[in-house]
Coordinates of C-alpha atoms and ligand atoms in Angstrom, one line a residue:
M1 CA 76.7 112.0 112.4
K2 CA 79.6 109.6 113.2
L3 CA 80.3 107.2 110.4
L4 CA 82.6 104.7 112.1
E5 CA 80.9 104.1 115.4
N6 CA 81.5 100.5 116.7
K7 CA 84.2 99.9 114.1
T8 CA 87.8 99.0 114.6
A9 CA 90.5 100.3 112.2
M10 CA 94.0 98.8 111.9
I11 CA 96.3 101.3 110.4
F12 CA 99.8 100.7 109.0
G13 CA 102.2 103.5 108.0
V14 CA 102.1 106.2 110.7
A15 CA 105.7 107.5 110.8
N16 CA 105.0 111.0 112.2
Q17 CA 102.3 113.7 112.4
R18 CA 102.8 114.5 108.7
S19 CA 102.0 111.0 107.5
I20 CA 99.0 110.4 105.3
A21 CA 98.1 107.5 107.7
W22 CA 98.0 110.1 110.5
G23 CA 95.5 112.2 108.6
I24 CA 93.4 109.1 108.1
T25 CA 93.7 108.0 111.7
Q26 CA 92.6 111.4 113.0
K27 CA 89.5 111.4 110.8
F28 CA 88.6 107.9 111.7
H29 CA 89.0 108.7 115.4
E30 CA 86.8 111.8 115.0
H31 CA 84.1 109.5 113.6
G32 CA 84.1 107.1 116.5
A33 CA 86.4 104.3 115.3
R34 CA 88.6 102.3 117.7
I35 CA 92.1 102.7 116.4
A36 CA 95.0 100.2 116.3
L37 CA 98.4 101.4 115.0
S38 CA 101.3 99.5 113.6
Y39 CA 104.6 101.2 112.7
A40 CA 107.7 100.0 110.8
G41 CA 110.2 99.4 113.6
P42 CA 111.6 100.4 117.0
A43 CA 113.1 103.6 115.7
L44 CA 109.6 105.0 115.1
E45 CA 108.2 104.1 118.4
R46 CA 109.3 107.4 120.0
R47 CA 107.2 109.3 117.5
V48 CA 104.2 107.0 117.1
R49 CA 103.4 106.4 120.9
P50 CA 102.7 110.0 121.7
L51 CA 100.4 110.2 118.6
A52 CA 98.6 107.0 119.7
E53 CA 98.1 108.5 123.2
Q54 CA 96.5 111.6 121.6
I55 CA 93.7 109.5 120.3
G56 CA 93.6 106.9 123.1
A57 CA 94.8 104.0 120.9
A58 CA 95.9 101.1 123.2
F59 CA 97.0 98.8 120.4
V60 CA 100.4 100.0 119.2
H61 CA 102.8 97.4 117.8
P62 CA 105.7 97.3 115.4
C63 CA 105.6 95.3 112.1
D64 CA 108.3 95.4 109.4
V65 CA 106.2 94.2 106.5
T66 CA 109.2 92.5 104.8
Q67 CA 109.2 89.9 107.7
D68 CA 106.6 87.1 107.6
D69 CA 107.1 86.3 111.3
Q70 CA 106.3 89.9 112.2
I71 CA 103.2 89.9 110.1
T72 CA 102.0 86.6 111.7
A73 CA 102.8 88.1 115.1
I74 CA 100.7 91.3 114.6
V75 CA 97.8 89.2 113.3
E76 CA 98.0 87.1 116.5
K77 CA 98.2 90.3 118.6
A78 CA 95.2 91.8 116.8
E79 CA 93.1 88.7 117.3
A80 CA 94.0 88.6 121.0
E81 CA 93.6 92.3 121.7
L82 CA 91.0 93.5 119.2
G83 CA 89.1 90.4 118.2
K84 CA 87.4 91.4 114.9
I85 CA 88.3 94.4 112.9
D86 CA 86.4 96.4 110.2
I87 CA 89.0 98.4 108.4
L88 CA 92.7 98.0 107.4
V89 CA 94.7 100.9 106.0
H90 CA 98.0 100.3 104.2
A91 CA 100.0 103.5 103.8
I92 CA 103.4 102.0 103.2
A93 CA 105.9 102.4 100.4
F94 CA 109.7 102.3 100.0
A95 CA 112.2 102.4 97.2
D96 CA 116.0 102.8 97.3
R97 CA 116.9 106.4 96.7
E98 CA 119.7 105.3 94.4
D99 CA 117.2 103.7 92.1
L100 CA 115.2 106.9 92.0
M101 CA 118.3 108.9 91.2
R102 CA 119.1 107.2 87.9
P103 CA 116.9 106.5 84.8
F104 CA 114.2 103.9 85.5
V105 CA 115.7 101.6 82.8
E106 CA 118.8 101.2 85.0
T107 CA 116.8 100.0 88.1
S108 CA 118.7 97.2 89.9
R109 CA 117.2 93.8 90.4
A110 CA 117.5 94.2 94.1
G111 CA 116.0 97.6 94.1
F112 CA 113.1 96.4 91.9
K113 CA 112.4 93.5 94.3
L114 CA 112.6 95.7 97.4
A115 CA 110.2 98.4 96.0
M116 CA 107.7 95.7 94.9
D117 CA 108.0 93.8 98.2
I118 CA 107.5 96.7 100.6
S119 CA 105.1 98.8 98.4
V120 CA 102.9 96.1 96.8
Y121 CA 103.3 92.6 98.2
S122 CA 102.9 93.9 101.8
F123 CA 99.3 95.0 100.9
V124 CA 98.6 91.6 99.3
T125 CA 99.9 89.6 102.3
L126 CA 98.4 91.9 105.0
T127 CA 95.0 91.7 103.2
N128 CA 95.3 87.9 103.1
H129 CA 96.3 87.6 106.7
F130 CA 93.7 90.0 108.1
R131 CA 90.7 88.9 106.1
K132 CA 89.9 86.2 108.7
L133 CA 89.6 88.9 111.3
M134 CA 87.4 91.2 109.2
N135 CA 83.7 91.7 110.1
P136 CA 81.3 91.4 107.1
G137 CA 81.3 94.7 105.2
G138 CA 84.9 95.2 106.1
S139 CA 87.2 97.4 104.0
F140 CA 90.8 97.4 102.9
L141 CA 92.4 100.6 101.7
T142 CA 95.8 101.5 100.2
L143 CA 97.5 104.7 98.9
T144 CA 98.8 105.2 95.4
Y145 CA 100.0 108.0 93.2
Y146 CA 99.4 109.1 89.5
G147 CA 102.9 108.1 88.6
S148 CA 101.4 104.6 88.2
V149 CA 99.6 105.6 84.9
K150 CA 101.7 108.5 83.6
V151 CA 105.4 109.2 83.7
A152 CA 106.4 111.3 86.7
P153 CA 110.1 111.9 86.3
G154 CA 112.0 110.8 89.4
Y155 CA 109.2 108.5 90.6
N156 CA 110.6 105.7 88.5
V157 CA 110.4 102.2 90.1
M158 CA 107.9 103.5 92.5
G159 CA 105.6 104.3 89.6
V160 CA 105.9 100.8 88.4
A161 CA 105.2 99.5 91.9
K162 CA 102.1 101.7 92.2
A163 CA 100.8 100.3 88.9
A164 CA 101.1 96.8 90.4
L165 CA 99.5 98.0 93.6
E166 CA 96.5 99.3 91.7
A167 CA 96.2 96.1 89.8
A168 CA 96.5 94.1 93.0
T169 CA 93.6 96.3 94.4
R170 CA 91.4 95.2 91.6
Y171 CA 92.4 91.5 91.8
M172 CA 91.8 91.4 95.6
A173 CA 88.5 93.2 95.2
Y174 CA 87.5 90.3 92.9
D175 CA 88.8 87.6 95.3
L176 CA 87.3 89.1 98.5
G177 CA 84.0 90.3 97.0
P178 CA 82.2 87.0 97.7
E179 CA 83.3 87.3 101.4
G180 CA 81.6 90.7 101.5
L181 CA 84.9 92.6 101.8
R182 CA 85.9 95.6 99.8
V183 CA 89.4 96.7 98.6
N184 CA 90.0 100.2 97.3
A185 CA 92.9 102.7 96.8
I186 CA 93.2 106.5 97.0
S187 CA 95.4 108.2 94.5
A188 CA 96.6 111.2 96.4
G189 CA 98.2 114.3 94.9
P190 CA 101.7 115.3 96.2
I191 CA 101.9 115.9 100.0
R192 CA 105.0 116.9 101.9
T193 CA 105.8 113.8 104.0
L194 CA 108.9 111.8 105.0
A195 CA 108.4 109.4 102.0
A196 CA 107.9 112.3 99.6
A197 CA 111.2 113.8 100.7
G198 CA 112.9 110.8 99.1
V199 CA 111.5 111.5 95.6
P200 CA 113.9 113.5 93.5
G201 CA 112.2 116.6 92.0
F202 CA 109.4 116.4 94.5
R203 CA 109.5 120.2 95.3
R204 CA 109.2 121.0 91.6
M205 CA 106.3 118.5 91.2
Y206 CA 104.6 120.0 94.3
K207 CA 104.8 123.6 92.8
N208 CA 103.8 122.6 89.3
F209 CA 100.8 120.7 90.7
V210 CA 99.0 123.8 91.8
E211 CA 99.5 125.5 88.5
M212 CA 98.0 122.5 86.6
A213 CA 95.3 121.2 88.9
P214 CA 91.7 122.6 88.2
L215 CA 91.2 123.4 91.8
Q216 CA 94.6 125.1 92.1
Q217 CA 95.2 123.8 95.6
N218 CA 97.5 121.4 97.1
I219 CA 96.3 118.3 98.9
T220 CA 96.4 117.9 102.7
I221 CA 96.3 114.8 104.9
E222 CA 92.9 115.9 106.0
D223 CA 91.6 115.8 102.4
V224 CA 92.9 112.2 102.2
G225 CA 91.4 111.4 105.6
N226 CA 88.0 112.6 104.4
A227 CA 88.1 110.4 101.3
A228 CA 89.3 107.4 103.3
L229 CA 86.4 108.0 105.7
F230 CA 84.0 107.7 102.8
L231 CA 85.6 104.6 101.3
C232 CA 85.9 102.8 104.6
S233 CA 82.4 103.6 105.9
D234 CA 79.1 102.1 105.0
M235 CA 78.5 105.1 102.7
A236 CA 80.7 103.3 100.2
A237 CA 79.1 99.9 100.8
K238 CA 79.0 99.0 97.1
V239 CA 82.3 100.6 96.1
T240 CA 85.2 98.1 95.5
G241 CA 88.2 97.7 93.3
E242 CA 88.2 101.5 92.8
I243 CA 91.1 104.0 92.5
L244 CA 89.7 107.3 93.9
Y245 CA 91.7 110.4 92.9
V246 CA 92.1 113.0 95.6
D247 CA 94.2 115.4 93.6
S248 CA 92.3 118.6 93.0
G249 CA 91.4 117.2 89.6
Y250 CA 95.1 117.1 88.3
N251 CA 94.6 113.7 86.6
V252 CA 92.0 115.0 84.2
M253 CA 94.3 117.5 82.6
G254 CA 96.1 116.8 79.4
T255 CA 98.2 119.9 78.9
P256 CA 98.9 122.9 81.2
K257 CA 96.6 125.9 80.9
P258 CA 97.7 128.6 78.3
E259 CA 100.0 131.4 79.6
Ligands
NAP1 P1 105.4 108.5 105.3 O1 104.8 109.3 106.4 O2 106.9 108.4 105.2 O3 104.8 107.0 105.4 C1 105.4 105.9 104.8 C2 105.4 104.7 105.7 O4 105.8 103.5 105.2 C3 106.3 105.0 106.9 O5 105.5 104.8 108.1 C4 107.3 104.0 106.7 O6 108.1 103.7 107.9 C5 106.5 102.8 106.2 N1 107.4 101.7 105.8 C6 108.4 101.8 104.9 N2 109.0 100.5 104.9 C7 108.3 99.8 105.8 C8 108.4 98.4 106.2 N3 109.4 97.6 105.7 N4 107.5 97.9 107.1 C9 106.6 98.7 107.6 N5 106.4 100.0 107.2 C10 107.3 100.5 106.3 O7 104.9 109.0 103.9 P2 103.4 109.1 103.2 O8 103.6 110.1 102.1 O9 102.4 109.4 104.3 O10 103.2 107.7 102.6 C11 102.1 106.8 102.8 C12 101.6 106.2 101.5 O11 101.1 107.3 100.7 C13 102.7 105.6 100.7 O12 102.2 104.4 100.1 C14 103.0 106.6 99.6 O13 103.5 106.1 98.4 C15 101.6 107.1 99.4 N6 101.5 108.4 98.7 C16 102.1 109.5 99.1 C17 102.0 110.7 98.4 C18 102.8 111.9 98.8 O14 102.9 112.8 98.0 N7 103.3 112.0 100.1 C19 101.2 110.8 97.3 C20 100.4 109.7 96.9 C21 100.6 108.5 97.6 P3 109.6 104.2 107.9 O15 109.5 105.7 108.0 O16 110.2 103.6 109.1 O17 110.3 103.8 106.6

């Protein structure tokens, strides 16, 4: 059974074949969705175009989410080329590595603003811009990480940004509920991607994860794709404002298992 037949999904954040957004894209494609892709800037086009071709996606346009004119432009293109859409996936985050290298308390003002702008505000403004193109029952989805609720050393300003992103998910679920639109987040366990490579201590975190998690397995982009499929399909028609953990159960643990 295909869960996304006759639905159109606009996906932000495919950088390469390891991206979480690519795992989601493949799953949506498999389930019959028409896919539209947006990538950060010209440097990524070389990698994203061949991926788009693999799944027959005709709509492939850049959008740097820090630029209002680029957001307006992609909304206009989407309206012209796609008409209405049913799903928007936001898989975008960024923080200055310098700010991740020092204690969180020493985060610079500019670094704080940048992380919040790209990792949080972009979801708010994309949601606000695209809601007019959404069919009833439409769904917005973002990606977060457990460093939002507990300290993950090295995650620093990104953890604070993810806490804001999760709060934004709940506030937008409230705002958009009366329009019949849903807003959710997936909190994924660590996955080796380009963005993860920028987090100091990621390798240690990745290794410790398997030792601590009840399922004793790392997370794949396919796992996240499956959860995204559920949240963005009619199977989750009454689920909104939710943070769904896809983390082999890691978040339920309080202490590591005894030696
Ligand atoms: P990724 O493949 O590097 O994806 C991150 C994306 O954000 C890239 O496409 C990146 O483009 C884009 N981006 C950054 N700045 C942008 C801007 N100004 N405008 C538009 N796009 C911009 O890494 P990922 O791990 O799949 O990350 C996707 C999401 O999952 C992020 O929100 C991340 O925090 C979240 N997440 C990741 C993990 C993990 O362990 N990997 C776990 C939980 C949650 P550029 O490459 O050009 O910067």
